[in-house]
Amino acid sequence: MHELSVVNSLIELCEKNAKINNAKKVVKVEVKIGKLSGIEPHFLKLTFDTFKEKTICEDSELVVNIQEVIAKCRSCGNENTITNNEFTCKHCGDNNVEVIDGEDMLLMRLEME
């Protein structure tokens, strides 16, 4: 369960940003998780809720937005949402595609007081 290390890093990032902004607490943490990131949103939320105690995030809510997998065709330049792990261009049918979104987890927004 690598969600624990992800949560530890997320809380550290929240603490760093709170310190920079002279905030006393974080009330909302919003992240974007790509479908190919390997992170399970349910486990991330559960782990965050378990380990946020006695941190600056203790009273915070974790909001998770799921990012679809987006690929750009190298042949025709069209961008497509990938479904059912079919990495082919919906426009020209070529499988020469590059994933441009949906592989990462990003901290999108913090609400601090």
mmCIF file of N, CA and C in Angstrom:
data_model
loop_
_atom_site.group_PDB
_atom_site.id
_atom_site.type_symbol
_atom_site.label_atom_id
_atom_site.label_comp_id
_atom_site.label_asym_id
_atom_site.label_seq_id
_atom_site.Cartn_x
_atom_site.Cartn_y
_atom_site.Cartn_z
ATOM 1 N N MET A 1 0.854 -1.181 0.000
ATOM 2 C CA MET A 1 0.000 0.000 0.000
ATOM 3 C C MET A 1 0.898 1.242 0.000
ATOM 4 N N HIS A 2 1.213 1.737 -1.182
ATOM 5 C CA HIS A 2 2.078 2.905 -1.280
ATOM 6 C C HIS A 2 1.341 4.206 -1.000
ATOM 7 N N GLU A 3 0.033 4.132 -0.760
ATOM 8 C CA GLU A 3 -0.732 5.330 -0.420
ATOM 9 C C GLU A 3 -0.200 5.993 0.853
ATOM 10 N N LEU A 4 0.377 5.206 1.766
ATOM 11 C CA LEU A 4 0.933 5.769 2.998
ATOM 12 C C LEU A 4 2.069 6.740 2.688
ATOM 13 N N SER A 5 2.985 6.354 1.813
ATOM 14 C CA SER A 5 4.082 7.261 1.470
ATOM 15 C C SER A 5 3.567 8.474 0.701
ATOM 16 N N VAL A 6 2.543 8.282 -0.112
ATOM 17 C CA VAL A 6 1.940 9.404 -0.841
ATOM 18 C C VAL A 6 1.303 10.383 0.140
ATOM 19 N N VAL A 7 0.576 9.849 1.131
ATOM 20 C CA VAL A 7 -0.062 10.702 2.144
ATOM 21 C C VAL A 7 0.988 11.432 2.974
ATOM 22 N N ASN A 8 2.050 10.756 3.354
ATOM 23 C CA ASN A 8 3.125 11.419 4.103
ATOM 24 C C ASN A 8 3.688 12.590 3.313
ATOM 25 N N SER A 9 3.938 12.393 2.043
ATOM 26 C CA SER A 9 4.457 13.468 1.193
ATOM 27 C C SER A 9 3.439 14.589 1.030
ATOM 28 N N LEU A 10 2.174 14.223 0.893
ATOM 29 C CA LEU A 10 1.111 15.216 0.747
ATOM 30 C C LEU A 10 0.994 16.088 1.998
ATOM 31 N N ILE A 11 1.028 15.470 3.166
ATOM 32 C CA ILE A 11 0.942 16.219 4.422
ATOM 33 C C ILE A 11 2.175 17.117 4.588
ATOM 34 N N GLU A 12 3.343 16.619 4.233
ATOM 35 C CA GLU A 12 4.555 17.442 4.291
ATOM 36 C C GLU A 12 4.437 18.655 3.368
ATOM 37 N N LEU A 13 3.895 18.451 2.195
ATOM 38 C CA LEU A 13 3.700 19.548 1.249
ATOM 39 C C LEU A 13 2.693 20.566 1.793
ATOM 40 N N CYS A 14 1.652 20.088 2.420
ATOM 41 C CA CYS A 14 0.665 20.980 3.043
ATOM 42 C C CYS A 14 1.309 21.794 4.159
ATOM 43 N N GLU A 15 2.109 21.124 4.991
ATOM 44 C CA GLU A 15 2.784 21.827 6.092
ATOM 45 C C GLU A 15 3.736 22.888 5.556
ATOM 46 N N LYS A 16 4.452 22.575 4.506
ATOM 47 C CA LYS A 16 5.393 23.531 3.910
ATOM 48 C C LYS A 16 4.644 24.752 3.374
ATOM 49 N N ASN A 17 3.546 24.518 2.646
ATOM 50 C CA ASN A 17 2.764 25.625 2.091
ATOM 51 C C ASN A 17 2.092 26.453 3.174
ATOM 52 N N ALA A 18 1.637 25.800 4.216
ATOM 53 C CA ALA A 18 1.011 26.523 5.323
ATOM 54 C C ALA A 18 2.032 27.428 6.001
ATOM 55 N N LYS A 19 3.235 26.925 6.196
ATOM 56 C CA LYS A 19 4.294 27.722 6.829
ATOM 57 C C LYS A 19 4.639 28.938 5.971
ATOM 58 N N ILE A 20 4.779 28.728 4.678
ATOM 59 C CA ILE A 20 5.096 29.823 3.755
ATOM 60 C C ILE A 20 4.022 30.910 3.805
ATOM 61 N N ASN A 21 2.764 30.490 3.970
ATOM 62 C CA ASN A 21 1.637 31.424 3.951
ATOM 63 C C ASN A 21 1.159 31.828 5.348
ATOM 64 N N ASN A 22 1.941 31.491 6.376
ATOM 65 C CA ASN A 22 1.601 31.819 7.767
ATOM 66 C C ASN A 22 0.207 31.341 8.168
ATOM 67 N N ALA A 23 -0.177 30.179 7.691
ATOM 68 C CA ALA A 23 -1.477 29.601 8.032
ATOM 69 C C ALA A 23 -1.352 28.733 9.271
ATOM 70 N N LYS A 24 -2.420 28.701 10.041
ATOM 71 C CA LYS A 24 -2.439 27.895 11.262
ATOM 72 C C LYS A 24 -2.979 26.486 11.020
ATOM 73 N N LYS A 25 -3.805 26.365 9.983
ATOM 74 C CA LYS A 25 -4.323 25.034 9.665
ATOM 75 C C LYS A 25 -4.758 24.967 8.209
ATOM 76 N N VAL A 26 -4.848 23.751 7.718
ATOM 77 C CA VAL A 26 -5.343 23.475 6.371
ATOM 78 C C VAL A 26 -6.751 22.921 6.527
ATOM 79 N N VAL A 27 -7.719 23.512 5.818
ATOM 80 C CA VAL A 27 -9.104 23.056 5.950
ATOM 81 C C VAL A 27 -9.571 22.219 4.766
ATOM 82 N N LYS A 28 -8.896 22.370 3.615
ATOM 83 C CA LYS A 28 -9.263 21.551 2.458
ATOM 84 C C LYS A 28 -8.031 21.288 1.607
ATOM 85 N N VAL A 29 -7.899 20.035 1.189
ATOM 86 C CA VAL A 29 -6.819 19.611 0.305
ATOM 87 C C VAL A 29 -7.478 19.011 -0.929
ATOM 88 N N GLU A 30 -7.187 19.597 -2.088
ATOM 89 C CA GLU A 30 -7.782 19.094 -3.324
ATOM 90 C C GLU A 30 -6.691 18.542 -4.222
ATOM 91 N N VAL A 31 -6.863 17.283 -4.627
ATOM 92 C CA VAL A 31 -5.885 16.624 -5.490
ATOM 93 C C VAL A 31 -6.557 16.107 -6.746
ATOM 94 N N LYS A 32 -5.733 15.938 -7.783
ATOM 95 C CA LYS A 32 -6.180 15.311 -9.029
ATOM 96 C C LYS A 32 -5.380 14.026 -9.169
ATOM 97 N N ILE A 33 -6.101 12.919 -9.335
ATOM 98 C CA ILE A 33 -5.451 11.614 -9.469
ATOM 99 C C ILE A 33 -5.766 11.039 -10.844
ATOM 100 N N GLY A 34 -4.722 10.779 -11.603
ATOM 101 C CA GLY A 34 -4.900 10.167 -12.915
ATOM 102 C C GLY A 34 -5.228 8.694 -12.786
ATOM 103 N N LYS A 35 -6.035 8.218 -13.701
ATOM 104 C CA LYS A 35 -6.433 6.807 -13.677
ATOM 105 C C LYS A 35 -5.252 5.853 -13.848
ATOM 106 N N LEU A 36 -4.163 6.327 -14.438
ATOM 107 C CA LEU A 36 -2.979 5.488 -14.603
ATOM 108 C C LEU A 36 -1.917 5.759 -13.541
ATOM 109 N N SER A 37 -2.260 6.502 -12.498
ATOM 110 C CA SER A 37 -1.274 6.865 -11.477
ATOM 111 C C SER A 37 -0.911 5.700 -10.559
ATOM 112 N N GLY A 38 -1.768 4.708 -10.484
ATOM 113 C CA GLY A 38 -1.522 3.591 -9.575
ATOM 114 C C GLY A 38 -2.007 3.870 -8.162
ATOM 115 N N ILE A 39 -2.647 5.000 -7.952
ATOM 116 C CA ILE A 39 -3.156 5.368 -6.627
ATOM 117 C C ILE A 39 -4.647 5.078 -6.579
ATOM 118 N N GLU A 40 -5.055 4.356 -5.556
ATOM 119 C CA GLU A 40 -6.458 4.038 -5.357
ATOM 120 C C GLU A 40 -7.108 5.153 -4.528
ATOM 121 N N PRO A 41 -8.039 5.910 -5.110
ATOM 122 C CA PRO A 41 -8.646 7.037 -4.399
ATOM 123 C C PRO A 41 -9.243 6.666 -3.042
ATOM 124 N N HIS A 42 -9.909 5.530 -2.958
ATOM 125 C CA HIS A 42 -10.524 5.109 -1.696
ATOM 126 C C HIS A 42 -9.463 4.909 -0.616
ATOM 127 N N PHE A 43 -8.380 4.222 -0.968
ATOM 128 C CA PHE A 43 -7.309 3.976 0.002
ATOM 129 C C PHE A 43 -6.570 5.270 0.357
ATOM 130 N N LEU A 44 -6.438 6.165 -0.618
ATOM 131 C CA LEU A 44 -5.798 7.447 -0.346
ATOM 132 C C LEU A 44 -6.600 8.228 0.688
ATOM 133 N N LYS A 45 -7.914 8.297 0.504
ATOM 134 C CA LYS A 45 -8.772 9.015 1.458
ATOM 135 C C LYS A 45 -8.712 8.371 2.840
ATOM 136 N N LEU A 46 -8.803 7.061 2.878
ATOM 137 C CA LEU A 46 -8.758 6.338 4.145
ATOM 138 C C LEU A 46 -7.426 6.577 4.855
ATOM 139 N N THR A 47 -6.341 6.496 4.124
ATOM 140 C CA THR A 47 -5.014 6.705 4.704
ATOM 141 C C THR A 47 -4.840 8.148 5.160
ATOM 142 N N PHE A 48 -5.317 9.097 4.357
ATOM 143 C CA PHE A 48 -5.226 10.511 4.727
ATOM 144 C C PHE A 48 -5.988 10.766 6.022
ATOM 145 N N ASP A 49 -7.218 10.261 6.100
ATOM 146 C CA ASP A 49 -8.033 10.461 7.304
ATOM 147 C C ASP A 49 -7.403 9.817 8.537
ATOM 148 N N THR A 50 -6.691 8.730 8.347
ATOM 149 C CA THR A 50 -6.047 8.038 9.462
ATOM 150 C C THR A 50 -4.806 8.779 9.951
ATOM 151 N N PHE A 51 -4.007 9.301 9.033
ATOM 152 C CA PHE A 51 -2.705 9.855 9.400
ATOM 153 C C PHE A 51 -2.656 11.378 9.482
ATOM 154 N N LYS A 52 -3.776 12.054 9.268
ATOM 155 C CA LYS A 52 -3.770 13.520 9.352
ATOM 156 C C LYS A 52 -3.828 14.033 10.791
ATOM 157 N N GLU A 53 -4.163 13.136 11.744
ATOM 158 C CA GLU A 53 -4.247 13.537 13.148
ATOM 159 C C GLU A 53 -2.913 14.097 13.626
ATOM 160 N N LYS A 54 -3.011 15.136 14.433
ATOM 161 C CA LYS A 54 -1.852 15.803 15.030
ATOM 162 C C LYS A 54 -0.930 16.412 13.973
ATOM 163 N N THR A 55 -1.489 16.776 12.818
ATOM 164 C CA THR A 55 -0.746 17.512 11.803
ATOM 165 C C THR A 55 -1.538 18.782 11.498
ATOM 166 N N ILE A 56 -0.994 19.612 10.663
ATOM 167 C CA ILE A 56 -1.687 20.839 10.268
ATOM 168 C C ILE A 56 -2.950 20.530 9.460
ATOM 169 N N CYS A 57 -3.079 19.312 8.984
ATOM 170 C CA CYS A 57 -4.234 18.877 8.186
ATOM 171 C C CYS A 57 -5.313 18.184 9.023
ATOM 172 N N GLU A 58 -5.161 18.210 10.338
ATOM 173 C CA GLU A 58 -6.035 17.442 11.214
ATOM 174 C C GLU A 58 -7.529 17.684 10.952
ATOM 175 N N ASP A 59 -7.914 18.930 10.682
ATOM 176 C CA ASP A 59 -9.333 19.250 10.457
ATOM 177 C C ASP A 59 -9.675 19.393 8.983
ATOM 178 N N SER A 60 -8.813 18.921 8.118
ATOM 179 C CA SER A 60 -9.025 19.158 6.693
ATOM 180 C C SER A 60 -9.838 18.060 6.019
ATOM 181 N N GLU A 61 -10.426 18.456 4.919
ATOM 182 C CA GLU A 61 -11.177 17.542 4.057
ATOM 183 C C GLU A 61 -10.319 17.270 2.830
ATOM 184 N N LEU A 62 -10.239 16.012 2.420
ATOM 185 C CA LEU A 62 -9.514 15.646 1.205
ATOM 186 C C LEU A 62 -10.528 15.497 0.075
ATOM 187 N N VAL A 63 -10.347 16.288 -0.969
ATOM 188 C CA VAL A 63 -11.210 16.213 -2.151
ATOM 189 C C VAL A 63 -10.384 15.609 -3.274
ATOM 190 N N VAL A 64 -10.897 14.522 -3.842
ATOM 191 C CA VAL A 64 -10.185 13.809 -4.896
ATOM 192 C C VAL A 64 -10.949 13.958 -6.207
ATOM 193 N N ASN A 65 -10.263 14.472 -7.216
ATOM 194 C CA ASN A 65 -10.819 14.559 -8.571
ATOM 195 C C ASN A 65 -10.082 13.549 -9.438
ATOM 196 N N ILE A 66 -10.839 12.736 -10.145
ATOM 197 C CA ILE A 66 -10.258 11.696 -10.990
ATOM 198 C C ILE A 66 -10.022 12.254 -12.394
ATOM 199 N N GLN A 67 -8.798 12.075 -12.881
ATOM 200 C CA GLN A 67 -8.439 12.533 -14.222
ATOM 201 C C GLN A 67 -8.450 11.347 -15.186
ATOM 202 N N GLU A 68 -9.242 11.488 -16.237
ATOM 203 C CA GLU A 68 -9.251 10.479 -17.297
ATOM 204 C C GLU A 68 -7.882 10.454 -17.980
ATOM 205 N N VAL A 69 -7.621 9.385 -18.687
ATOM 206 C CA VAL A 69 -6.379 9.267 -19.447
ATOM 207 C C VAL A 69 -6.593 9.951 -20.802
ATOM 208 N N ILE A 70 -5.739 10.924 -21.089
ATOM 209 C CA ILE A 70 -5.807 11.663 -22.348
ATOM 210 C C ILE A 70 -4.544 11.352 -23.146
ATOM 211 N N ALA A 71 -4.727 11.002 -24.401
ATOM 212 C CA ALA A 71 -3.592 10.703 -25.272
ATOM 213 C C ALA A 71 -3.671 11.549 -26.533
ATOM 214 N N LYS A 72 -2.495 11.900 -27.051
ATOM 215 C CA LYS A 72 -2.402 12.654 -28.295
ATOM 216 C C LYS A 72 -1.816 11.740 -29.364
ATOM 217 N N CYS A 73 -2.483 11.704 -30.488
ATOM 218 C CA CYS A 73 -2.019 10.881 -31.602
ATOM 219 C C CYS A 73 -0.817 11.557 -32.257
ATOM 220 N N ARG A 74 0.257 10.799 -32.410
ATOM 221 C CA ARG A 74 1.466 11.339 -33.051
ATOM 222 C C ARG A 74 1.304 11.423 -34.574
ATOM 223 N N SER A 75 0.314 10.712 -35.097
ATOM 224 C CA SER A 75 0.104 10.721 -36.549
ATOM 225 C C SER A 75 -0.758 11.902 -37.001
ATOM 226 N N CYS A 76 -1.925 12.077 -36.352
ATOM 227 C CA CYS A 76 -2.845 13.125 -36.810
ATOM 228 C C CYS A 76 -2.955 14.305 -35.847
ATOM 229 N N GLY A 77 -2.377 14.174 -34.636
ATOM 230 C CA GLY A 77 -2.417 15.274 -33.677
ATOM 231 C C GLY A 77 -3.691 15.372 -32.863
ATOM 232 N N ASN A 78 -4.635 14.491 -33.078
ATOM 233 C CA ASN A 78 -5.898 14.521 -32.348
ATOM 234 C C ASN A 78 -5.697 14.046 -30.908
ATOM 235 N N GLU A 79 -6.410 14.683 -29.957
ATOM 236 C CA GLU A 79 -6.372 14.265 -28.559
ATOM 237 C C GLU A 79 -7.630 13.473 -28.246
ATOM 238 N N ASN A 80 -7.447 12.347 -27.538
ATOM 239 C CA ASN A 80 -8.553 11.446 -27.228
ATOM 240 C C ASN A 80 -8.535 11.048 -25.767
ATOM 241 N N THR A 81 -9.714 10.805 -25.213
ATOM 242 C CA THR A 81 -9.829 10.183 -23.906
ATOM 243 C C THR A 81 -9.736 8.680 -24.125
ATOM 244 N N ILE A 82 -8.838 8.048 -23.388
ATOM 245 C CA ILE A 82 -8.627 6.606 -23.536
ATOM 246 C C ILE A 82 -9.609 5.869 -22.623
ATOM 247 N N THR A 83 -10.330 4.945 -23.200
ATOM 248 C CA THR A 83 -11.261 4.118 -22.421
ATOM 249 C C THR A 83 -10.924 2.652 -22.668
ATOM 250 N N ASN A 84 -11.219 1.846 -21.694
ATOM 251 C CA ASN A 84 -11.028 0.388 -21.804
ATOM 252 C C ASN A 84 -9.605 0.001 -22.210
ATOM 253 N N ASN A 85 -8.626 0.818 -21.813
ATOM 254 C CA ASN A 85 -7.219 0.548 -22.134
ATOM 255 C C ASN A 85 -6.973 0.334 -23.621
ATOM 256 N N GLU A 86 -7.731 1.026 -24.455
ATOM 257 C CA GLU A 86 -7.542 0.964 -25.899
ATOM 258 C C GLU A 86 -6.751 2.193 -26.329
ATOM 259 N N PHE A 87 -5.453 2.017 -26.459
ATOM 260 C CA PHE A 87 -4.560 3.120 -26.776
ATOM 261 C C PHE A 87 -4.431 3.306 -28.281
ATOM 262 N N THR A 88 -5.550 3.636 -28.899
ATOM 263 C CA THR A 88 -5.585 3.943 -30.325
ATOM 264 C C THR A 88 -6.322 5.263 -30.515
ATOM 265 N N CYS A 89 -5.992 5.949 -31.588
ATOM 266 C CA CYS A 89 -6.623 7.228 -31.902
ATOM 267 C C CYS A 89 -8.047 6.971 -32.391
ATOM 268 N N LYS A 90 -8.992 7.654 -31.788
ATOM 269 C CA LYS A 90 -10.393 7.498 -32.199
ATOM 270 C C LYS A 90 -10.664 8.186 -33.532
ATOM 271 N N HIS A 91 -9.745 9.061 -33.943
ATOM 272 C CA HIS A 91 -9.937 9.796 -35.186
ATOM 273 C C HIS A 91 -9.384 9.024 -36.396
ATOM 274 N N CYS A 92 -8.114 8.590 -36.297
ATOM 275 C CA CYS A 92 -7.490 7.927 -37.456
ATOM 276 C C CYS A 92 -7.239 6.431 -37.254
ATOM 277 N N GLY A 93 -7.397 5.939 -36.027
ATOM 278 C CA GLY A 93 -7.220 4.514 -35.761
ATOM 279 C C GLY A 93 -5.796 4.081 -35.493
ATOM 280 N N ASP A 94 -4.840 5.002 -35.575
ATOM 281 C CA ASP A 94 -3.428 4.664 -35.356
ATOM 282 C C ASP A 94 -3.187 4.412 -33.862
ATOM 283 N N ASN A 95 -2.222 3.548 -33.559
ATOM 284 C CA ASN A 95 -1.894 3.289 -32.150
ATOM 285 C C ASN A 95 -0.608 4.009 -31.727
ATOM 286 N N ASN A 96 -0.151 4.945 -32.514
ATOM 287 C CA ASN A 96 1.032 5.738 -32.199
ATOM 288 C C ASN A 96 0.594 6.954 -31.367
ATOM 289 N N VAL A 97 0.245 6.700 -30.109
ATOM 290 C CA VAL A 97 -0.271 7.761 -29.240
ATOM 291 C C VAL A 97 0.658 7.974 -28.052
ATOM 292 N N GLU A 98 0.606 9.198 -27.525
ATOM 293 C CA GLU A 98 1.398 9.579 -26.356
ATOM 294 C C GLU A 98 0.432 10.026 -25.255
ATOM 295 N N VAL A 99 0.556 9.443 -24.088
ATOM 296 C CA VAL A 99 -0.283 9.845 -22.956
ATOM 297 C C VAL A 99 0.178 11.224 -22.491
ATOM 298 N N ILE A 100 -0.773 12.177 -22.448
ATOM 299 C CA ILE A 100 -0.432 13.540 -22.030
ATOM 300 C C ILE A 100 -1.083 13.935 -20.703
ATOM 301 N N ASP A 101 -2.003 13.138 -20.208
ATOM 302 C CA ASP A 101 -2.596 13.400 -18.895
ATOM 303 C C ASP A 101 -3.207 12.109 -18.361
ATOM 304 N N GLY A 102 -3.241 12.022 -17.023
ATOM 305 C CA GLY A 102 -3.869 10.865 -16.400
ATOM 306 C C GLY A 102 -2.909 9.884 -15.762
ATOM 307 N N GLU A 103 -1.619 10.252 -15.685
ATOM 308 C CA GLU A 103 -0.635 9.355 -15.092
ATOM 309 C C GLU A 103 -0.145 9.824 -13.721
ATOM 310 N N ASP A 104 -0.526 11.025 -13.322
ATOM 311 C CA ASP A 104 0.051 11.648 -12.137
ATOM 312 C C ASP A 104 -0.980 11.912 -11.051
ATOM 313 N N MET A 105 -0.466 12.256 -9.891
ATOM 314 C CA MET A 105 -1.286 12.831 -8.828
ATOM 315 C C MET A 105 -0.748 14.227 -8.583
ATOM 316 N N LEU A 106 -1.629 15.203 -8.595
ATOM 317 C CA LEU A 106 -1.219 16.589 -8.419
ATOM 318 C C LEU A 106 -2.002 17.235 -7.280
ATOM 319 N N LEU A 107 -1.307 18.026 -6.493
ATOM 320 C CA LEU A 107 -1.972 18.865 -5.508
ATOM 321 C C LEU A 107 -2.498 20.066 -6.271
ATOM 322 N N MET A 108 -3.811 20.220 -6.305
ATOM 323 C CA MET A 108 -4.421 21.277 -7.100
ATOM 324 C C MET A 108 -4.721 22.544 -6.296
ATOM 325 N N ARG A 109 -5.134 22.350 -5.023
ATOM 326 C CA ARG A 109 -5.545 23.508 -4.249
ATOM 327 C C ARG A 109 -5.509 23.204 -2.753
ATOM 328 N N LEU A 110 -5.132 24.210 -1.999
ATOM 329 C CA LEU A 110 -5.187 24.144 -0.540
ATOM 330 C C LEU A 110 -6.019 25.304 -0.044
ATOM 331 N N GLU A 111 -6.884 25.031 0.919
ATOM 332 C CA GLU A 111 -7.575 26.096 1.640
ATOM 333 C C GLU A 111 -6.997 26.123 3.034
ATOM 334 N N MET A 112 -6.496 27.293 3.414
ATOM 335 C CA MET A 112 -5.815 27.432 4.705
ATOM 336 C C MET A 112 -6.408 28.586 5.494
ATOM 337 N N GLU A 113 -6.263 28.494 6.796
ATOM 338 C CA GLU A 113 -6.682 29.578 7.689
ATOM 339 C C GLU A 113 -5.518 29.979 8.552
#
